[in-house]
Short mmCIF file of C-alpha atoms in Angstrom, two decimals:
data_model
loop_
_atom_site.label_atom_id
_atom_site.label_comp_id
_atom_site.label_asym_id
_atom_site.label_seq_id
_atom_site.Cartn_x
_atom_site.Cartn_y
_atom_site.Cartn_z
CA MET A 1 77.34 52.65 91.67
CA ILE A 2 80.61 54.12 93.25
CA THR A 3 80.29 55.06 96.82
CA ALA A 4 82.60 56.55 99.36
CA HIS A 5 82.43 53.22 101.16
CA ASP A 6 83.98 51.49 98.09
CA HIS A 7 86.56 54.42 97.27
CA PRO A 8 87.86 56.49 100.08
CA ASN A 9 88.78 59.26 97.66
CA THR A 10 85.34 59.78 96.38
CA ALA A 11 84.77 62.90 98.57
CA PHE A 12 87.79 64.62 97.06
CA ARG A 13 86.80 64.38 93.38
CA GLY A 14 86.65 67.79 91.93
CA ASN A 15 88.62 69.37 94.71
CA LYS A 16 92.05 70.60 94.21
CA ASP A 17 93.63 67.94 96.37
CA TYR A 18 92.18 65.01 94.34
CA ASP A 19 94.74 63.28 92.14
CA SER A 20 97.57 65.57 93.11
CA TRP A 21 99.47 63.60 95.75
CA VAL A 22 102.32 61.11 95.66
CA GLU A 23 102.83 58.54 98.55
CA VAL A 24 106.26 56.80 98.64
CA PHE A 25 106.42 53.70 100.86
CA HIS A 26 109.97 52.46 101.56
CA SER A 27 111.45 49.75 103.88
CA ARG A 28 115.11 49.40 105.00
CA SER A 29 115.01 47.56 108.35
CA SER A 30 118.75 48.19 108.97
CA TRP A 31 118.18 51.96 108.91
CA ARG A 32 117.20 53.77 112.03
CA MET A 33 116.12 56.80 109.82
CA SER A 34 115.32 57.25 106.15
CA GLN A 35 115.96 60.66 104.53
CA ILE A 36 114.99 61.57 101.05
CA SER A 37 116.42 64.04 98.54
CA PHE A 38 113.91 64.82 95.82
CA LYS A 39 112.78 66.95 92.84
CA LYS A 40 109.22 67.50 92.31
CA ASP A 41 107.70 68.71 89.08
CA SER A 42 109.94 71.49 87.70
CA GLU A 43 111.33 72.70 91.01
CA SER A 44 114.83 72.45 92.27
CA TRP A 45 116.27 69.49 94.17
CA VAL A 46 115.77 69.35 97.92
CA PRO A 47 118.77 68.01 99.86
CA PHE A 48 118.84 65.05 102.25
CA ASN A 49 118.81 67.19 105.48
CA ARG A 50 115.37 68.61 104.93
CA PHE A 51 113.01 65.63 105.02
CA LYS A 52 112.68 62.20 106.57
CA LEU A 53 110.22 59.44 106.11
CA ILE A 54 107.63 58.75 108.93
CA ASP A 55 106.56 55.49 110.27
CA ALA A 56 103.77 53.82 108.16
CA SER A 57 103.46 50.52 110.01
CA ASP A 58 99.77 51.20 110.42
CA VAL A 59 99.35 51.03 106.66
CA ARG A 60 102.22 48.70 105.71
CA PRO A 61 104.15 46.98 108.51
CA GLY A 62 107.94 47.70 108.44
CA PHE A 63 107.55 50.54 106.01
CA ARG A 64 108.03 54.35 106.23
CA VAL A 65 106.33 56.82 104.00
CA PHE A 66 106.94 60.33 102.38
CA ARG A 67 103.95 62.22 101.02
CA ILE A 68 103.95 65.27 98.86
CA ARG A 69 101.67 67.23 96.51
CA ALA A 70 103.16 66.57 93.05
CA THR A 71 102.61 65.13 89.65
CA ARG A 72 106.09 64.02 89.06
CA LEU A 73 108.67 63.06 91.61
CA GLU A 74 112.37 62.12 91.20
CA PHE A 75 114.19 61.02 94.37
CA LYS A 76 116.76 58.82 96.31
CA PHE A 77 117.13 57.71 99.84
CA ALA A 78 119.90 57.82 102.55
CA ASN A 79 120.33 56.67 106.16
CA GLY A 80 120.40 59.15 109.06
CA LYS A 81 124.12 59.73 108.73
CA ARG A 82 124.07 59.78 104.93
CA THR A 83 126.81 57.11 104.80
CA ASP A 84 124.46 54.77 102.89
CA ILE A 85 122.71 56.06 99.73
CA GLU A 86 119.99 54.09 97.91
CA ASP A 87 119.04 54.78 94.39
CA ASN A 88 117.54 52.87 91.49
CA SER A 89 120.70 50.94 90.58
CA GLY A 90 122.78 54.04 89.68
CA LYS A 91 119.74 56.20 88.67
CA ASN A 92 117.28 58.19 90.60
CA TYR A 93 113.89 56.68 91.36
CA VAL A 94 111.28 58.35 89.14
CA ILE A 95 107.45 58.49 89.58
CA GLU A 96 105.55 60.02 86.57
CA SER A 97 102.07 60.41 87.95
CA PRO A 98 100.22 60.84 91.33
CA GLY A 99 99.38 57.71 93.37
CA ARG A 100 100.52 55.39 96.14
CA TYR A 101 103.79 53.62 95.38
CA VAL A 102 105.89 50.99 97.07
CA VAL A 103 109.72 51.23 96.27
CA VAL A 104 111.36 47.97 95.22
CA THR A 105 114.86 48.48 96.26
CA GLY A 106 117.03 49.07 93.34
CA SER A 107 114.35 48.01 90.90
CA GLY A 108 112.03 51.03 90.69
CA CYS A 109 108.52 51.76 92.15
CA ARG A 110 105.31 49.68 91.94
CA ARG A 111 102.02 51.76 91.94
CA VAL A 112 99.59 49.96 94.25
CA SER A 113 96.60 52.48 94.24
CA ASP A 114 95.53 56.05 94.23
CA ALA A 115 97.10 58.10 96.94
CA GLN A 116 94.86 58.19 100.02
CA ILE A 117 93.84 61.93 100.19
CA ALA A 118 92.72 61.85 103.85
CA ASP A 119 96.06 60.30 104.96
CA CYS A 120 97.98 63.04 102.91
CA LEU A 121 95.96 66.03 104.37
CA ARG A 122 95.76 64.91 107.97
CA PRO A 123 99.33 65.79 108.96
CA MET A 124 98.87 69.28 107.46
CA ARG A 125 96.06 70.12 109.93
CA PRO A 126 96.90 67.87 113.01
CA HIS A 127 94.82 69.95 115.40
CA ASP A 128 91.69 69.99 113.39
CA LYS A 129 88.67 68.10 115.14
CA TYR A 130 85.43 69.33 113.59
CA VAL A 131 83.35 67.81 110.94
CA GLU A 132 80.69 70.10 109.44
CA LEU A 133 77.88 68.33 107.41
CA LEU A 134 75.73 70.02 104.85
CA PHE A 135 73.05 67.40 103.93
CA GLU A 136 70.87 67.86 100.81
CA ALA A 137 67.57 66.24 101.82
CA ASN A 138 64.42 65.65 99.94
CA PRO A 139 62.81 69.19 99.87
CA THR A 140 59.63 67.60 101.42
CA TRP A 141 61.44 66.90 104.69
CA ARG A 142 60.13 69.15 107.47
CA ASN A 143 62.77 67.87 109.87
CA CYS A 144 66.14 66.34 109.61
CA PHE A 145 68.26 64.34 112.09
CA ALA A 146 71.76 63.06 111.69
CA THR A 147 72.63 59.67 113.27
CA PHE A 148 76.35 59.01 113.47
CA CYS A 149 79.08 57.04 115.11
CA MET A 150 82.59 58.36 115.76
CA GLU A 151 85.39 56.52 114.09
CA GLY A 152 86.95 54.27 116.70
CA GLU A 153 83.77 54.02 118.66
CA HIS A 154 81.86 50.69 119.00
CA ASP A 155 79.33 50.34 116.13
CA LEU A 156 76.59 50.27 118.83
CA ASP A 157 77.46 53.79 120.05
CA TRP A 158 75.27 55.79 117.67
CA HIS A 159 74.15 59.23 118.39
CA LYS A 160 71.32 61.26 117.05
CA GLN A 161 71.06 65.08 116.79
CA PRO A 162 68.71 67.44 115.05
CA MET A 163 70.04 69.34 112.04
CA GLU A 164 69.62 73.05 111.34
CA LEU A 165 67.78 74.24 108.16
CA ARG A 166 69.94 76.56 106.10
CA SER A 167 68.60 79.17 103.72
CA GLU A 168 69.11 76.93 100.60
CA PRO A 169 66.09 74.74 100.09
CA GLY A 170 66.35 71.30 101.58
CA VAL A 171 69.99 71.81 103.00
CA TRP A 172 70.57 71.00 106.62
CA PHE A 173 73.60 71.69 108.80
CA LEU A 174 75.31 69.96 111.84
CA ARG A 175 78.77 70.43 113.27
CA ILE A 176 80.31 67.37 115.07
CA GLU A 177 83.58 67.16 117.09
CA ALA A 178 85.06 64.21 115.38
CA LYS A 179 88.76 64.28 115.13
CA HIS A 180 89.13 60.88 113.49
CA GLY A 181 86.08 61.06 111.30
CA VAL A 182 82.60 59.76 111.56
CA LYS A 183 80.01 57.45 110.02
CA CYS A 184 76.64 58.97 109.44
CA ALA A 185 73.08 58.55 108.12
CA PHE A 186 69.99 60.88 107.93
CA THR A 187 66.37 60.74 108.77
CA ASP A 188 63.28 62.97 108.69
CA GLY A 189 62.48 61.57 112.08
CA GLY A 190 59.89 59.31 110.67
CA SER A 191 60.10 56.58 108.05
CA GLU A 192 62.30 58.40 105.53
CA TRP A 193 66.13 57.63 105.67
CA ASP A 194 69.23 58.30 103.54
CA SER A 195 72.01 55.81 104.74
CA ASN A 196 73.92 55.59 101.43
CA SER A 197 72.07 52.33 100.50
CA ASN A 198 72.63 50.96 104.05
CA LEU A 199 76.37 51.45 103.87
CA ASN A 200 76.35 54.79 105.78
CA TYR A 201 78.34 57.83 104.74
CA GLN A 202 81.87 57.45 105.92
CA ILE A 203 84.11 60.51 106.57
CA LYS A 204 87.80 59.93 107.50
CA LEU A 205 89.02 63.43 108.01
CA PRO A 206 87.83 66.54 109.80
CA GLY A 207 86.41 69.15 107.37
CA LYS A 208 83.31 70.57 105.72
CA TYR A 209 81.28 68.08 103.60
CA LEU A 210 78.38 68.30 101.21
CA ILE A 211 76.35 65.01 101.35
CA GLY A 212 73.43 63.84 99.28
CA LYS A 213 72.38 61.44 96.61
CA ARG A 214 74.80 58.75 97.74
CA HIS A 215 77.72 61.23 97.26
CA ILE A 216 80.13 63.05 99.53
CA VAL A 217 82.04 66.22 98.45
CA TYR A 218 84.94 67.59 100.51
CA LEU A 219 84.61 71.38 100.67
CA GLY A 220 87.70 72.14 102.72
CA VAL A 221 88.63 72.83 106.33
CA SER A 222 85.71 73.44 108.63
CA ASP A 223 84.68 77.01 109.41
CA LEU A 224 85.20 76.46 113.13
CA ASP A 225 88.72 75.03 112.73
CA ILE A 226 89.50 77.98 110.61
CA HIS A 227 88.18 80.30 113.24
CA LEU A 228 90.26 78.68 115.91
CA ASP A 229 93.35 78.76 113.81
CA LYS A 230 93.69 82.17 112.15
CA SER A 231 97.11 81.36 110.87
CA TRP A 232 95.82 78.56 108.55
CA ASN A 233 97.51 78.37 105.15
CA THR A 234 96.66 75.56 102.70
CA ASP A 235 100.23 75.72 101.37
CA ALA A 236 101.98 76.22 104.66
CA LEU A 237 103.55 72.74 104.76
CA LYS A 238 104.25 72.32 101.04
CA PRO A 239 108.11 71.64 100.62
#
């Protein structure tokens, strides 16, 4: 069975953000800055002075990355002063489908995996910090508690809080301040547990999630983060 533990994008299946991102990883150690000129889908070319790649050493040491929502991407690179242009041996680099790619200088792009959706969305909402859980429990549960550990905390630092029963039968709610995500499991306070087959449910990004039957579904930005930021716009940072 596929779980969020096995595939970090599981929570985004069926959401508009799933399978719509391109990540481009590029390494030129002699460049102090990497700029990118690109054409996404059927839109016009974006010049070099608009976007630069950001450090991605936490994912691939020595690399920078450019992330964009697109299904097709054509591009080339330049150093900070635009005195050195890198393309695909006289042609533009071309990516024909979403995913995570590594540029092989002068030789094209190698697809290494699906794009990691949480990594793509996080820069769009850098100040978000709340995870809202909607847990679908067995309807016979009379109580529900979430046990959770913040990402970055020691695995022994688990917390337990009661959840609030919603109007929908068997659906329980809890809001947690967890800027970097959370690992969680659920219990009725007795002998009944849902711990995703002992793997725990793993959430890497603030937001609202529907959890149950060993599945996680990302529903969007948390209600509280939207309330705290009335200017939120899902397309605000789209190039």
